[in-house]
């Protein structure tokens, strides 16, 4: 297929999405989700209530995926020292491995912006169409905490 008609089709689709009210951020996030490598995805049911979000992510990636702390730090745009500290704290709070069932996955890229981990995760899940109560149930948090995290994260 020649490049010009393909580009015109893509532009037509983008216009339709804009008319449907899809923001640029949502579109870019969807493109990032498509491009995400499987090891850069984490199941959304790995967040036990006794761990913080970043602690659960680091513990899961290190123990289940065998990733090094330096690699986790690079993917989440955090220092290797803070990643190691999160793992140490998670290990002391939560004995044993974090188990996950087959569930929809979350791209690690959402943790690489200036938002806090809970804010980034709550915004991502809310943008996928989940209600605050559903997000709270998945994360083992109160719905009011989720609501305030989303509001605070959107202001950043």
mmCIF file of C-alpha atoms in Angstrom:
data_model
loop_
_atom_site.group_PDB
_atom_site.id
_atom_site.type_symbol
_atom_site.label_atom_id
_atom_site.label_comp_id
_atom_site.label_asym_id
_atom_site.label_seq_id
_atom_site.Cartn_x
_atom_site.Cartn_y
_atom_site.Cartn_z
ATOM 1 C CA UNK A 1 0.000 0.000 0.000
ATOM 2 C CA UNK A 2 1.475 3.387 -0.942
ATOM 3 C CA UNK A 3 2.482 5.656 1.920
ATOM 4 C CA UNK A 4 0.137 8.519 1.034
ATOM 5 C CA UNK A 5 -3.194 6.639 1.320
ATOM 6 C CA UNK A 6 -1.992 4.988 4.538
ATOM 7 C CA UNK A 7 -1.154 8.399 6.003
ATOM 8 C CA UNK A 8 -4.532 9.792 4.917
ATOM 9 C CA UNK A 9 -6.318 6.845 6.556
ATOM 10 C CA UNK A 10 -4.389 7.432 9.763
ATOM 11 C CA UNK A 11 -5.263 11.144 9.719
ATOM 12 C CA UNK A 12 -8.934 10.323 9.136
ATOM 13 C CA UNK A 13 -8.895 7.959 12.120
ATOM 14 C CA UNK A 14 -7.230 10.617 14.267
ATOM 15 C CA UNK A 15 -9.889 13.159 13.271
ATOM 16 C CA UNK A 16 -12.623 10.695 14.201
ATOM 17 C CA UNK A 17 -10.996 10.089 17.581
ATOM 18 C CA UNK A 18 -10.723 13.832 18.197
ATOM 19 C CA UNK A 19 -14.411 14.263 17.341
ATOM 20 C CA UNK A 20 -15.216 11.435 19.763
ATOM 21 C CA UNK A 21 -13.483 13.404 22.524
ATOM 22 C CA UNK A 22 -10.279 11.377 22.851
ATOM 23 C CA UNK A 23 -7.475 13.583 24.197
ATOM 24 C CA UNK A 24 -3.899 13.586 22.939
ATOM 25 C CA UNK A 25 -2.716 12.118 26.245
ATOM 26 C CA UNK A 26 -5.155 9.208 25.976
ATOM 27 C CA UNK A 27 -4.073 8.554 22.399
ATOM 28 C CA UNK A 28 -0.373 8.647 23.274
ATOM 29 C CA UNK A 29 -0.963 6.342 26.244
ATOM 30 C CA UNK A 30 -2.813 3.885 23.987
ATOM 31 C CA UNK A 31 0.057 3.919 21.495
ATOM 32 C CA UNK A 32 2.544 3.309 24.318
ATOM 33 C CA UNK A 33 0.420 0.402 25.541
ATOM 34 C CA UNK A 34 0.522 -1.148 22.067
ATOM 35 C CA UNK A 35 4.291 -0.782 21.855
ATOM 36 C CA UNK A 36 4.987 -2.094 25.360
ATOM 37 C CA UNK A 37 7.094 -5.222 25.526
ATOM 38 C CA UNK A 38 5.555 -8.105 27.505
ATOM 39 C CA UNK A 39 8.183 -7.840 30.270
ATOM 40 C CA UNK A 40 7.276 -4.152 30.581
ATOM 41 C CA UNK A 41 3.728 -5.055 31.575
ATOM 42 C CA UNK A 42 2.557 -6.004 35.040
ATOM 43 C CA UNK A 43 -0.740 -7.624 36.049
ATOM 44 C CA UNK A 44 -3.062 -5.234 37.812
ATOM 45 C CA UNK A 45 -3.849 -7.710 40.595
ATOM 46 C CA UNK A 46 -0.366 -7.698 42.198
ATOM 47 C CA UNK A 47 -1.088 -4.921 44.673
ATOM 48 C CA UNK A 48 -1.663 -6.334 48.156
ATOM 49 C CA UNK A 49 -2.974 -3.782 50.625
ATOM 50 C CA UNK A 50 0.000 -4.213 52.952
ATOM 51 C CA UNK A 51 2.454 -2.830 50.361
ATOM 52 C CA UNK A 52 2.799 0.512 48.653
ATOM 53 C CA UNK A 53 2.349 0.582 44.888
ATOM 54 C CA UNK A 54 6.013 0.987 44.015
ATOM 55 C CA UNK A 55 6.981 -1.636 46.611
ATOM 56 C CA UNK A 56 4.627 -4.145 44.980
ATOM 57 C CA UNK A 57 5.912 -3.316 41.490
ATOM 58 C CA UNK A 58 9.560 -3.666 42.500
ATOM 59 C CA UNK A 59 8.975 -6.895 44.467
ATOM 60 C CA UNK A 60 7.010 -8.434 41.585
ATOM 61 C CA UNK A 61 9.533 -7.468 38.907
ATOM 62 C CA UNK A 62 12.535 -8.584 40.935
ATOM 63 C CA UNK A 63 11.140 -11.877 42.232
ATOM 64 C CA UNK A 64 8.771 -12.997 39.481
ATOM 65 C CA UNK A 65 10.486 -11.569 36.396
ATOM 66 C CA UNK A 66 14.056 -11.753 37.674
ATOM 67 C CA UNK A 67 14.819 -8.153 36.767
ATOM 68 C CA UNK A 68 17.809 -6.381 38.265
ATOM 69 C CA UNK A 69 17.289 -3.289 40.403
ATOM 70 C CA UNK A 70 19.151 -1.147 37.847
ATOM 71 C CA UNK A 71 16.757 -2.253 35.089
ATOM 72 C CA UNK A 72 13.705 -1.588 37.258
ATOM 73 C CA UNK A 73 15.118 1.839 38.130
ATOM 74 C CA UNK A 74 15.629 2.664 34.450
ATOM 75 C CA UNK A 75 12.088 1.620 33.508
ATOM 76 C CA UNK A 76 10.440 3.506 36.361
ATOM 77 C CA UNK A 77 12.803 6.508 36.200
ATOM 78 C CA UNK A 78 13.815 6.164 39.827
ATOM 79 C CA UNK A 79 17.237 5.761 41.374
ATOM 80 C CA UNK A 80 18.575 2.243 41.852
ATOM 81 C CA UNK A 81 19.023 3.026 45.538
ATOM 82 C CA UNK A 82 15.340 3.923 46.011
ATOM 83 C CA UNK A 83 14.310 0.811 44.065
ATOM 84 C CA UNK A 84 16.483 -1.353 46.311
ATOM 85 C CA UNK A 85 15.061 0.374 49.402
ATOM 86 C CA UNK A 86 11.505 -0.230 48.147
ATOM 87 C CA UNK A 87 12.332 -3.906 47.662
ATOM 88 C CA UNK A 88 13.838 -4.186 51.148
ATOM 89 C CA UNK A 89 10.766 -2.557 52.700
ATOM 90 C CA UNK A 90 8.422 -4.766 50.654
ATOM 91 C CA UNK A 91 10.290 -7.897 51.674
ATOM 92 C CA UNK A 92 9.975 -7.032 55.352
ATOM 93 C CA UNK A 93 6.254 -6.196 55.054
ATOM 94 C CA UNK A 94 5.151 -9.048 52.784
ATOM 95 C CA UNK A 95 6.562 -12.531 53.285
ATOM 96 C CA UNK A 96 6.647 -14.785 50.246
ATOM 97 C CA UNK A 97 6.107 -13.998 46.593
ATOM 98 C CA UNK A 98 3.396 -11.763 45.203
ATOM 99 C CA UNK A 99 1.009 -13.969 43.286
ATOM 100 C CA UNK A 100 -0.992 -12.902 40.285
ATOM 101 C CA UNK A 101 -3.750 -14.457 38.293
ATOM 102 C CA UNK A 102 -4.361 -13.857 34.636
ATOM 103 C CA UNK A 103 -5.548 -10.275 34.592
ATOM 104 C CA UNK A 104 -5.278 -7.258 32.329
ATOM 105 C CA UNK A 105 -1.838 -5.714 32.414
ATOM 106 C CA UNK A 106 -0.523 -2.255 33.171
ATOM 107 C CA UNK A 107 2.438 -0.777 31.274
ATOM 108 C CA UNK A 108 5.431 0.122 33.420
ATOM 109 C CA UNK A 109 5.732 3.385 31.487
ATOM 110 C CA UNK A 110 2.980 4.939 33.609
ATOM 111 C CA UNK A 111 5.360 4.985 36.594
ATOM 112 C CA UNK A 112 8.015 7.005 34.765
ATOM 113 C CA UNK A 113 6.445 10.469 34.995
ATOM 114 C CA UNK A 114 6.507 13.043 37.807
ATOM 115 C CA UNK A 115 3.466 11.648 39.584
ATOM 116 C CA UNK A 116 3.595 9.408 42.595
ATOM 117 C CA UNK A 117 3.136 5.701 41.964
ATOM 118 C CA UNK A 118 -0.391 5.521 43.411
ATOM 119 C CA UNK A 119 -1.425 8.656 41.508
ATOM 120 C CA UNK A 120 -0.065 7.332 38.210
ATOM 121 C CA UNK A 121 -1.688 3.927 38.683
ATOM 122 C CA UNK A 122 -5.049 5.345 39.773
ATOM 123 C CA UNK A 123 -5.129 7.781 36.834
ATOM 124 C CA UNK A 124 -4.239 5.021 34.382
ATOM 125 C CA UNK A 125 -6.934 2.688 35.712
ATOM 126 C CA UNK A 126 -9.509 5.501 35.804
ATOM 127 C CA UNK A 127 -8.647 6.451 32.208
ATOM 128 C CA UNK A 128 -9.290 2.854 31.155
ATOM 129 C CA UNK A 129 -12.873 3.260 32.340
ATOM 130 C CA UNK A 130 -12.788 1.798 35.834
ATOM 131 C CA UNK A 131 -14.788 3.496 38.574
ATOM 132 C CA UNK A 132 -13.106 4.705 41.760
ATOM 133 C CA UNK A 133 -14.762 1.914 43.756
ATOM 134 C CA UNK A 134 -13.454 -0.734 41.333
ATOM 135 C CA UNK A 135 -9.936 0.709 41.460
ATOM 136 C CA UNK A 136 -10.109 0.767 45.256
ATOM 137 C CA UNK A 137 -11.122 -2.906 45.334
ATOM 138 C CA UNK A 138 -8.273 -3.888 42.983
ATOM 139 C CA UNK A 139 -5.669 -1.948 44.967
ATOM 140 C CA UNK A 140 -7.022 -2.742 48.419
ATOM 141 C CA UNK A 141 -7.462 0.943 49.237
ATOM 142 C CA UNK A 142 -10.395 3.165 50.175
ATOM 143 C CA UNK A 143 -12.306 4.753 47.266
ATOM 144 C CA UNK A 144 -11.777 8.206 48.777
ATOM 145 C CA UNK A 145 -8.014 7.679 48.706
ATOM 146 C CA UNK A 146 -8.244 6.719 45.043
ATOM 147 C CA UNK A 147 -10.389 9.758 44.238
ATOM 148 C CA UNK A 148 -7.961 12.141 45.950
ATOM 149 C CA UNK A 149 -4.965 10.468 44.260
ATOM 150 C CA UNK A 150 -6.534 10.924 40.832
ATOM 151 C CA UNK A 151 -7.419 14.560 41.543
ATOM 152 C CA UNK A 152 -3.949 15.333 42.934
ATOM 153 C CA UNK A 153 -2.242 13.555 40.034
ATOM 154 C CA UNK A 154 -4.238 15.425 37.410
ATOM 155 C CA UNK A 155 -3.176 18.752 38.947
ATOM 156 C CA UNK A 156 0.517 17.869 38.501
#
